[in-house]
mmCIF file of C-alpha atoms in Angstrom:
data_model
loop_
_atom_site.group_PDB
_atom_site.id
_atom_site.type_symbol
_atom_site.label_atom_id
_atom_site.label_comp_id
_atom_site.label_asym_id
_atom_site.label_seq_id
_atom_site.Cartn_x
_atom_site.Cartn_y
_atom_site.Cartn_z
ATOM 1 C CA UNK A 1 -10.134 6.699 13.945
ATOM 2 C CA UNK A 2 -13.164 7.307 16.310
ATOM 3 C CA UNK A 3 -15.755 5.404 13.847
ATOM 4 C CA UNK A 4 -13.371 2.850 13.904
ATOM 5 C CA UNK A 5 -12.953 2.542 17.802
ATOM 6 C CA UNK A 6 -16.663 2.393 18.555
ATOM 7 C CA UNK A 7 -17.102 -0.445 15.536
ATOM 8 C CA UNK A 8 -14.694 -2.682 17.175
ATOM 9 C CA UNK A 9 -15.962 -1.972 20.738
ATOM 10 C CA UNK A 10 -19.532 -1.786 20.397
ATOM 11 C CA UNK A 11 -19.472 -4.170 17.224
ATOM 12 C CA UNK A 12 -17.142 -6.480 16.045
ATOM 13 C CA UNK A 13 -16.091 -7.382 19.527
ATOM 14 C CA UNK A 14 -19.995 -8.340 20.453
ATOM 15 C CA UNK A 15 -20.633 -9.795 17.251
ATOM 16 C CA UNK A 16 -17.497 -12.072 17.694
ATOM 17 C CA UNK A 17 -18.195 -12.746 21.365
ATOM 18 C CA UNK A 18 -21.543 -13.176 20.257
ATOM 19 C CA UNK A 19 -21.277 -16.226 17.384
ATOM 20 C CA UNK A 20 -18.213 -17.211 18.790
ATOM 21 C CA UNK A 21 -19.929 -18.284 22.144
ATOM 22 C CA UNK A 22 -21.005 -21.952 21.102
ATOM 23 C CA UNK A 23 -17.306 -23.352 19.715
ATOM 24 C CA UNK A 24 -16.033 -25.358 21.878
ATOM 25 C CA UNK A 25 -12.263 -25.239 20.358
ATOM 26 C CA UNK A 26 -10.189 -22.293 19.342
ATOM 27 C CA UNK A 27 -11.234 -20.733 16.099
ATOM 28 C CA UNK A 28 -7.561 -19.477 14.265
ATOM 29 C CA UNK A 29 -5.660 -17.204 14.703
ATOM 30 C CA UNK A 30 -6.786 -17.761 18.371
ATOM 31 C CA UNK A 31 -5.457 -20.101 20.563
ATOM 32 C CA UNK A 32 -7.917 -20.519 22.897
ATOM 33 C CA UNK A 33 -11.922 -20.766 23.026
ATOM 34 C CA UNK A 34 -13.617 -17.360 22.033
ATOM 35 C CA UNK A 35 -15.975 -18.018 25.376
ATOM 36 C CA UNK A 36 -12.828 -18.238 27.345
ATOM 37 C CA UNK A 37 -11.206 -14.771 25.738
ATOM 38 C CA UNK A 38 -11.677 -10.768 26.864
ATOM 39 C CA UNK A 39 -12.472 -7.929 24.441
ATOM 40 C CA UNK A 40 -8.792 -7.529 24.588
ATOM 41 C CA UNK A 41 -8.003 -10.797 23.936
ATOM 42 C CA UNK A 42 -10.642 -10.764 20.743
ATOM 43 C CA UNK A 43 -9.720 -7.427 19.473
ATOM 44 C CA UNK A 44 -5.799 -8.873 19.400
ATOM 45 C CA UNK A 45 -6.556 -12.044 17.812
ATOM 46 C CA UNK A 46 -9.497 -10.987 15.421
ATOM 47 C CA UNK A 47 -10.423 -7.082 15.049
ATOM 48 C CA UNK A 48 -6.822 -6.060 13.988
ATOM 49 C CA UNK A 49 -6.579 -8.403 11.512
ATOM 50 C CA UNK A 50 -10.026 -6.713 10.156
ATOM 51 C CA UNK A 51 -9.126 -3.283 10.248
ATOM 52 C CA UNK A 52 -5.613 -4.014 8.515
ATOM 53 C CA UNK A 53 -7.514 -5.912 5.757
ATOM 54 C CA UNK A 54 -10.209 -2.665 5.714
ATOM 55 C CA UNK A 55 -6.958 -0.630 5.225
ATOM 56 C CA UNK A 56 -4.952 -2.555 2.766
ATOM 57 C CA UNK A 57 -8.558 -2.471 0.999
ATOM 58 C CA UNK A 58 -8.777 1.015 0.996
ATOM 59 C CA UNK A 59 -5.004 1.401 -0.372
ATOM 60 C CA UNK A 60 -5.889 -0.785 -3.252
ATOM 61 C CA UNK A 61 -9.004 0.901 -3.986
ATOM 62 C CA UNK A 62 -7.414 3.776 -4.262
ATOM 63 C CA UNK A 63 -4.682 2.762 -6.125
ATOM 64 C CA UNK A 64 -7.202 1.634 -9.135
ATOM 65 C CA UNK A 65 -8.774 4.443 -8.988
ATOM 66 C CA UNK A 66 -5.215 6.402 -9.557
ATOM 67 C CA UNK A 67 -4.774 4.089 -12.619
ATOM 68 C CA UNK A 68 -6.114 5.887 -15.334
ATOM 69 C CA UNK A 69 -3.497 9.430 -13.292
ATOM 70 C CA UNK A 70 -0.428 7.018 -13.272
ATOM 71 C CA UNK A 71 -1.126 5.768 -17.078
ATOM 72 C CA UNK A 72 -1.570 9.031 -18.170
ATOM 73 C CA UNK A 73 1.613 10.313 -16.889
ATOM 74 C CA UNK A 74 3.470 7.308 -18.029
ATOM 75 C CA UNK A 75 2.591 7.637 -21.422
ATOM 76 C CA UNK A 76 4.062 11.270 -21.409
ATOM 77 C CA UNK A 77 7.005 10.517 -19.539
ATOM 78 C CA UNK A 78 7.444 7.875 -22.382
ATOM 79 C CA UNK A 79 6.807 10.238 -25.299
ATOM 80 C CA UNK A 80 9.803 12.335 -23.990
ATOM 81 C CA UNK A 81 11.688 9.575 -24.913
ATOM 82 C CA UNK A 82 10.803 10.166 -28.476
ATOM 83 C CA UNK A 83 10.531 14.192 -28.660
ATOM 84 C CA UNK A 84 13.296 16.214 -29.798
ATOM 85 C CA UNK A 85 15.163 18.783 -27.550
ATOM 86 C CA UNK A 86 13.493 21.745 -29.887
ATOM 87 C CA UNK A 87 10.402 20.634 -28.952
ATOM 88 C CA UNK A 88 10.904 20.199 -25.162
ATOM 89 C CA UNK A 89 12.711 23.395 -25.211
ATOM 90 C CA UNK A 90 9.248 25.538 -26.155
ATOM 91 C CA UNK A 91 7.149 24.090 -23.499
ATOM 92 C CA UNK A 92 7.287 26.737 -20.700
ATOM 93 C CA UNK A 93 10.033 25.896 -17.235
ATOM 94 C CA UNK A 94 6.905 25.117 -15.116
ATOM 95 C CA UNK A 95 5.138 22.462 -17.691
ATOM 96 C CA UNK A 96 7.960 20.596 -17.882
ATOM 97 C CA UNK A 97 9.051 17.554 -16.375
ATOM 98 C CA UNK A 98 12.193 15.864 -15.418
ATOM 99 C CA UNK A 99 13.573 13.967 -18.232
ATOM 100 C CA UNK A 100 12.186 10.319 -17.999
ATOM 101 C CA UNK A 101 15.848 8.945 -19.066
ATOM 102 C CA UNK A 102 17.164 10.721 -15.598
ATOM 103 C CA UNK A 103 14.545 9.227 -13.900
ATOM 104 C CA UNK A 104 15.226 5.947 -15.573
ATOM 105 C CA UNK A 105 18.653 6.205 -14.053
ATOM 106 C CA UNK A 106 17.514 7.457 -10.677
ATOM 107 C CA UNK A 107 15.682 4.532 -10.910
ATOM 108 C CA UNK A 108 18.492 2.015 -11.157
ATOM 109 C CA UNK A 109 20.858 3.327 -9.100
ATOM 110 C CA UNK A 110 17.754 3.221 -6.191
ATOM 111 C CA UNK A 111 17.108 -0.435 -7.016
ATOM 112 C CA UNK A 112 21.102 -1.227 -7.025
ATOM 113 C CA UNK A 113 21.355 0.655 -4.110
ATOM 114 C CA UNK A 114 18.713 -1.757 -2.149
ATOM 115 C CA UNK A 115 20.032 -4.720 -3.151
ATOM 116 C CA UNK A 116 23.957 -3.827 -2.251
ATOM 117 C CA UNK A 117 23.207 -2.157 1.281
ATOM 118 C CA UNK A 118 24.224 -5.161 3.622
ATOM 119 C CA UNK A 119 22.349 -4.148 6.537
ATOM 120 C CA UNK A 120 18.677 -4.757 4.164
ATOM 121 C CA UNK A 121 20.013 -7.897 3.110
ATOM 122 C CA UNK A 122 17.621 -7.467 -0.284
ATOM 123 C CA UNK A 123 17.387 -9.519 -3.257
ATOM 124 C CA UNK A 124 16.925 -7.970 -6.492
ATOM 125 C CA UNK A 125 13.211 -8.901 -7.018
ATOM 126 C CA UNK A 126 13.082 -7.225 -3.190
ATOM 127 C CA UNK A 127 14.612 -4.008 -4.432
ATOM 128 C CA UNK A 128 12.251 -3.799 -7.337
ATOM 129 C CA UNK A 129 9.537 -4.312 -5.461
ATOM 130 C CA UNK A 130 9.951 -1.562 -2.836
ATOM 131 C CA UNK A 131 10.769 0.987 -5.688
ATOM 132 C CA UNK A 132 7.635 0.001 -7.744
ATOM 133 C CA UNK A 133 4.931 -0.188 -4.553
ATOM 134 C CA UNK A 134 6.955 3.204 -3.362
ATOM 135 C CA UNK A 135 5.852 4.592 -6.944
ATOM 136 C CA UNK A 136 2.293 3.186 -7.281
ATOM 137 C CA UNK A 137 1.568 4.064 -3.571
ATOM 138 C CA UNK A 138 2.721 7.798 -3.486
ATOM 139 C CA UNK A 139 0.994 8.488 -6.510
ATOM 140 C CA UNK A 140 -2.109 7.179 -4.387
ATOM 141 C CA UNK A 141 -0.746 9.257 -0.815
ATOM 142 C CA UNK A 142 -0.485 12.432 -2.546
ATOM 143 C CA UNK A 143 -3.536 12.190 -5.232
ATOM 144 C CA UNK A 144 -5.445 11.847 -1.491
ATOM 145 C CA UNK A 145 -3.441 14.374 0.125
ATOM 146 C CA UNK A 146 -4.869 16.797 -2.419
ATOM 147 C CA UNK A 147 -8.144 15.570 -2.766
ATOM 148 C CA UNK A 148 -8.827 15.580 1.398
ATOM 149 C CA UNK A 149 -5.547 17.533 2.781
ATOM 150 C CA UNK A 150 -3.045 16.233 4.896
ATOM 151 C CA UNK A 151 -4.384 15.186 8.097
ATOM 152 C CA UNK A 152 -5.926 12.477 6.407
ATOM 153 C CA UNK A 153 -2.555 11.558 4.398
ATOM 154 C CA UNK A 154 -2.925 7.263 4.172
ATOM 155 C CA UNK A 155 0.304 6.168 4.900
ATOM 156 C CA UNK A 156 -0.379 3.828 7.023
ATOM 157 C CA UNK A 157 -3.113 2.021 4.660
ATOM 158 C CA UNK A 158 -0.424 2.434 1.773
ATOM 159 C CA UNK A 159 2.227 0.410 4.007
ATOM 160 C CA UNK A 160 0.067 -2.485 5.242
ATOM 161 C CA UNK A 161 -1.465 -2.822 1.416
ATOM 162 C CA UNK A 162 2.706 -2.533 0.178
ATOM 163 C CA UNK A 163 3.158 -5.824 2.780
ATOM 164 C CA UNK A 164 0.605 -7.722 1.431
ATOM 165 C CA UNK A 165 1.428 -7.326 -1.701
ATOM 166 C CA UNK A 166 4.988 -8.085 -1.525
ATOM 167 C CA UNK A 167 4.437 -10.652 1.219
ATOM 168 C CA UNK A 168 1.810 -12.179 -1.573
ATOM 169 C CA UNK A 169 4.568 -12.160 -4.261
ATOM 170 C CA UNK A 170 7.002 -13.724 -2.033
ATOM 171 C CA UNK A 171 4.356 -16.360 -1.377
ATOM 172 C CA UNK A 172 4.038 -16.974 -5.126
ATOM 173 C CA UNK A 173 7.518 -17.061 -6.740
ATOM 174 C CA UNK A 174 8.664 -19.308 -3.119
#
């Protein structure tokens, strides 16, 4: 958080200040002439936007590096699809997992009920969506919860990459 403070102050502010300087009309998302704005002003209409993007980056990065984690357990939460009860039964309490079938159903009844609360007013591709970034992305949370501890738990990167994304998809299918 402090690296990230003195970048935009003592950085991206000045550098934006800096090159901005010579336009003579406002450069987007801005609405007025960079020489006309404050640090404030800059950091509100420019910086953000850059740290949210170096955040959503980070969540995604993250994510693909969690890939080869999240395969791996789906392809044994699939195979206990196709193992007999004998077999599950000889695995010790603490190896084994919840049956993927009850999570399958777990599953369902979460997406259903997204799309039926009225005060969400969610569509079914909506629903989906929330349950599969909410999977993907606490995968990622908790893989760097253990790897660095809690205090540096990425929530907040995991949210802002979960709106692009869905925003994105939106975007696509109109």
């Amino acid at each position: 958080m402090v690296a990230g403070g003195v970048l935009n102050a003592l950085v991206l502010i000045p550098l934006i200040k800096f090159f901005g300087e010579g336009l003579s009309a406002a450069l987007a998302p801005g609405t007025q002439p960079i020489s006309e704005m404050t640090p404030g002003q800059i950091r509100g209409k420019y910086v953000l936007y850059i740290g949210a993007g170096a955040v959503a980056a980070g969540g995604i990065i993250s994510l693909l590096r969690s890939l080869p984690t999240i395969l791996h357990g789906m392809r044994a939460g699939l195979s206990d699809f196709r193992k007999a009860a004998a077999a599950h039964a000889a695995v010790t309490r603490t190896e084994r997992d919840l049956s993927m079938k009850f999570v399958g159903v777990g599953v369902l009844a979460l997406i259903a009920a997204i799309f039926v609360a009225p005060a969400l007013q969610m569509n079914l591709l909506g629903a989906s969506l929330i349950v599969v970034f909410g999977f993907l992305f606490v995968t990622v949370s908790s893989r760097l919860t253990g790897e660095i501890g809690s205090s540096s738990n990425p929530i907040s990167g995991m949210t802002v990459a979960t709106l692009l994304l869905t925003c994105l998809i939106f975007l696509v299918v109109g």
